[in-house]
CSV table of C-alpha atoms in Angstrom, one decimal:
chain,number,residue,atom,x,y,z
J,1,LYS,CA,41.8,125.4,35.7
J,2,GLY,CA,42.8,124.0,38.1
J,3,ARG,CA,40.1,123.5,40.0
J,4,ILE,CA,38.7,119.6,39.6
J,5,THR,CA,35.4,120.0,41.0
J,6,THR,CA,32.4,117.2,41.9
J,7,THR,CA,28.4,117.7,42.6
J,8,ASN,CA,28.5,117.1,46.1
J,9,GLY,CA,30.3,119.9,46.5
J,10,THR,CA,33.6,119.4,47.4
J,11,SER,CA,36.3,120.5,45.2
J,12,VAL,CA,40.1,119.4,45.1
J,13,ASN,CA,43.9,121.4,43.7
J,14,GLY,CA,44.7,118.7,41.1
J,15,SER,CA,48.4,119.9,41.9
J,16,ASN,CA,47.7,118.4,45.7
J,17,TRP,CA,45.6,115.1,44.3
J,18,LYS,CA,48.5,112.7,45.7
J,19,THR,CA,49.0,108.9,46.5
J,20,VAL,CA,52.0,107.2,48.6
J,21,ASN,CA,55.0,104.9,47.1
J,22,PHE,CA,55.5,102.1,46.3
J,23,ASP,CA,57.5,100.8,49.7
J,24,GLU,CA,53.9,102.5,51.4
J,25,LYS,CA,51.5,99.3,53.3
J,26,LYS,CA,48.8,101.6,51.9
J,27,THR,CA,47.7,103.9,48.7
J,28,VAL,CA,45.6,107.0,49.1
J,29,THR,CA,43.7,108.1,47.1
J,30,CYS,CA,39.7,110.4,46.0
J,31,THR,CA,36.4,107.7,46.0
J,32,PHE,CA,33.3,110.4,45.2
J,33,ASN,CA,31.3,108.5,45.3
J,34,HIS,CA,27.2,109.0,43.1
J,35,ALA,CA,28.9,112.0,42.0
J,36,ILE,CA,30.2,114.0,38.9
J,37,ILE,CA,33.8,114.9,38.4
J,38,GLU,CA,34.3,117.7,35.7
J,39,GLY,CA,38.3,117.8,35.5
J,40,ASN,CA,38.7,121.2,33.6
J,41,ASP,CA,41.7,120.1,31.0
J,42,ASN,CA,43.5,119.4,34.9
J,43,ILE,CA,47.1,116.8,34.4
J,44,ILE,CA,46.5,114.3,37.7
J,45,SER,CA,50.1,113.2,37.7
J,46,GLY,CA,51.8,111.6,40.3
J,47,ILE,CA,49.2,108.8,40.9
J,48,ARG,CA,51.5,105.5,42.5
J,49,SER,CA,49.4,101.8,43.6
J,50,ASN,CA,50.0,98.5,44.2
J,51,ASP,CA,46.6,97.4,45.7
J,52,GLY,CA,45.2,97.9,42.0
J,53,THR,CA,43.6,101.5,43.8
J,54,THR,CA,42.8,103.4,40.9
J,55,PHE,CA,41.5,107.3,40.6
J,56,ALA,CA,38.1,106.4,41.7
J,57,GLY,CA,37.7,103.2,42.4
J,58,SER,CA,34.8,102.3,41.0
J,59,ASN,CA,32.5,105.0,38.9
J,60,SER,CA,29.4,103.8,39.3
J,61,SER,CA,25.7,104.4,37.4
J,62,GLU,CA,24.9,107.8,38.2
J,63,GLY,CA,28.7,109.1,38.5
J,64,VAL,CA,30.4,110.9,35.5
J,65,ILE,CA,34.0,112.1,35.3
J,66,ARG,CA,34.4,113.9,32.3
J,67,ASN,CA,38.0,115.9,31.0
J,68,LEU,CA,40.6,114.4,33.4
J,69,ILE,CA,43.9,113.7,32.4
J,70,LEU,CA,46.0,111.8,33.8
J,71,ASP,CA,49.5,111.1,33.3
J,72,ASP,CA,52.9,109.5,35.2
J,73,ILE,CA,50.6,106.7,36.9
J,74,ILE,CA,51.9,103.1,38.0
J,75,ILE,CA,49.6,101.3,39.7
J,76,SER,CA,49.7,97.3,39.6
J,77,SER,CA,46.6,95.1,40.1
J,78,ASP,CA,46.5,91.1,40.9
J,79,VAL,CA,42.3,91.9,40.1
J,80,ASN,CA,40.3,94.3,37.5
J,81,VAL,CA,42.3,97.6,37.1
J,82,GLY,CA,42.4,100.7,34.6
J,83,ALA,CA,43.5,104.3,36.5
J,84,PHE,CA,40.6,105.8,36.5
J,85,VAL,CA,38.6,102.4,37.7
J,86,GLN,CA,38.1,99.1,38.1
J,87,THR,CA,34.6,99.1,36.7
J,88,ASN,CA,33.0,101.2,35.0
J,89,MET,CA,28.9,101.0,35.2
J,90,GLY,CA,28.0,106.1,34.9
J,91,VAL,CA,30.3,108.1,31.9
J,92,ILE,CA,33.8,108.0,32.1
J,93,GLU,CA,34.1,111.0,28.7
J,94,ASN,CA,36.9,114.0,26.9
J,95,SER,CA,39.6,112.0,29.3
J,96,GLU,CA,43.0,110.7,28.7
J,97,VAL,CA,46.1,108.7,30.4
J,98,LYS,CA,49.1,110.6,29.4
J,99,GLY,CA,51.4,108.4,30.2
J,100,GLY,CA,52.7,105.8,32.5
J,101,SER,CA,51.7,102.2,33.4
J,102,ILE,CA,49.1,99.6,34.1
J,103,ILE,CA,50.3,95.5,35.4
J,104,CYS,CA,48.3,93.7,36.0
J,105,ILE,CA,49.6,90.1,38.0
J,106,GLY,CA,47.0,88.5,38.7
J,107,LEU,CA,45.6,85.5,36.8
J,108,ALA,CA,41.6,83.3,36.1
J,109,ASP,CA,39.1,86.2,34.3
J,110,VAL,CA,40.6,89.5,35.5
J,111,CYS,CA,40.6,91.9,33.8
J,112,ALA,CA,43.4,95.0,32.5
J,113,GLY,CA,42.7,98.4,30.3
J,114,SER,CA,44.2,102.5,31.1
J,115,ILE,CA,40.9,104.0,31.4
J,116,ALA,CA,39.0,100.9,32.7
J,117,GLY,CA,39.5,97.1,33.6
J,118,VAL,CA,36.0,96.4,33.3
J,119,ASN,CA,33.4,98.7,31.8
J,120,GLY,CA,29.5,97.3,32.3
J,121,ASP,CA,28.8,94.6,35.0
J,122,GLY,CA,26.6,92.6,34.3
J,123,GLU,CA,22.8,94.9,33.3
J,124,ASN,CA,24.5,98.1,34.8
J,125,GLY,CA,25.4,99.4,31.3
J,126,GLY,CA,28.7,102.0,31.1
J,127,ILE,CA,30.1,104.3,28.4
J,128,ILE,CA,33.0,105.2,27.3
J,129,ARG,CA,33.6,108.0,24.8
J,130,ASN,CA,36.2,110.4,23.6
J,131,CYS,CA,39.0,108.9,25.4
J,132,LEU,CA,43.0,108.6,25.0
J,133,ASN,CA,45.7,106.4,26.5
J,134,TYR,CA,49.3,106.3,26.1
J,135,ALA,CA,50.0,104.6,29.1
J,136,ILE,CA,51.6,101.1,28.7
J,137,ILE,CA,49.7,98.1,29.5
J,138,SER,CA,51.0,94.1,30.7
J,139,SER,CA,48.5,92.0,32.4
J,140,LYS,CA,49.1,87.6,32.9
J,141,GLY,CA,44.8,88.1,33.1
J,142,LYS,CA,42.8,87.0,31.1
J,143,TYR,CA,41.6,90.2,29.1
J,144,THR,CA,43.6,92.8,28.0
J,145,GLY,CA,43.1,96.0,26.0
J,146,GLY,CA,45.5,99.0,26.4
J,147,MET,CA,42.0,101.2,26.8
J,148,ILE,CA,39.7,98.2,28.5
J,149,GLY,CA,39.9,94.8,29.7
J,150,LYS,CA,36.1,93.3,28.8
J,151,VAL,CA,33.2,95.8,27.7
J,152,GLY,CA,29.7,93.5,29.6
J,153,VAL,CA,26.5,93.4,27.5
J,154,LYS,CA,24.9,97.1,28.0
J,155,GLY,CA,28.6,98.5,27.5
J,156,ILE,CA,29.1,101.6,24.2
J,157,VAL,CA,32.2,102.3,23.8
J,158,HIS,CA,33.3,104.9,20.7
J,159,ASP,CA,35.6,107.4,19.7
J,160,CYS,CA,38.3,106.3,21.3
J,161,ILE,CA,42.7,106.2,19.9
J,162,ASN,CA,44.9,104.1,21.8
J,163,TYR,CA,48.6,104.9,21.2
J,164,GLY,CA,49.5,102.8,24.4
J,165,ASN,CA,52.0,99.1,23.8
J,166,VAL,CA,50.3,96.7,25.0
J,167,LYS,CA,51.8,92.8,27.1
J,168,SER,CA,49.9,90.2,27.9
J,169,GLU,CA,50.0,86.6,28.8
J,170,GLY,CA,46.0,86.3,28.4
J,171,SER,CA,44.1,84.7,25.6
J,172,TYR,CA,41.8,88.1,25.3
J,173,VAL,CA,43.5,90.4,23.7
J,174,GLY,CA,43.3,94.2,21.8
J,175,GLY,CA,45.0,97.6,21.0
J,176,VAL,CA,42.0,99.2,22.4
J,177,ILE,CA,39.7,96.5,23.9
J,178,GLY,CA,40.7,92.5,25.5
J,179,TYR,CA,36.9,91.6,24.9
J,180,SER,CA,33.6,92.7,23.2
J,181,TYR,CA,29.8,91.4,24.4
J,182,VAL,CA,28.1,94.2,22.3
J,183,ILE,CA,29.7,96.5,18.6
J,184,VAL,CA,32.1,99.3,19.3
J,185,SER,CA,32.3,102.6,16.9
J,186,ASN,CA,35.0,104.4,15.8
J,187,LEU,CA,38.3,102.9,17.9
J,188,THR,CA,41.8,103.4,16.3
J,189,ASN,CA,45.3,101.1,18.0
J,190,TYR,CA,47.7,102.9,16.6
J,191,GLY,CA,49.8,100.2,20.3
J,192,ASN,CA,51.8,98.2,19.4
J,193,ILE,CA,50.5,94.5,20.6
J,194,VAL,CA,52.7,91.3,21.8
J,195,THR,CA,50.9,88.0,23.6
């Protein structure tokens, strides 16, 4: 507890994982490619982004994010967005967005969710399991979910619970997932959905 470790030998103190404020032009975030990020049940709070920058960018097919809590996040984007990643092709498990908001102002096929904008991209799989969300999602994009905007043809999602409210002007809106090409299992939504 107290540290976040990765397979690439890097270790960062969770309390020092910072991004700059909204009035800045750029956002600072930590990105680990092809790494296992072990959160050790730490809470990272105060992530701020107005350019769609997320906790880990996009999670590759070899990437794993687990046992991590994000809190007090405010992310605004006009592209695919999720608090953890924009696109997940690896594994995100046993993790939570404890509070905050995700605002997606992008139109057309833009995807928004608290965990990931997209889970599984084309022929690449993506697994999201045992995750929770309490953040508020607000989007103008086509695909909006409390946790995942869109699940691809090889994506897997199970055992997730959404408590966050979802508001969307888009076509596909859901409490946990906005749109899925595959069968998902054991998902529960307690949030309000406004379209």
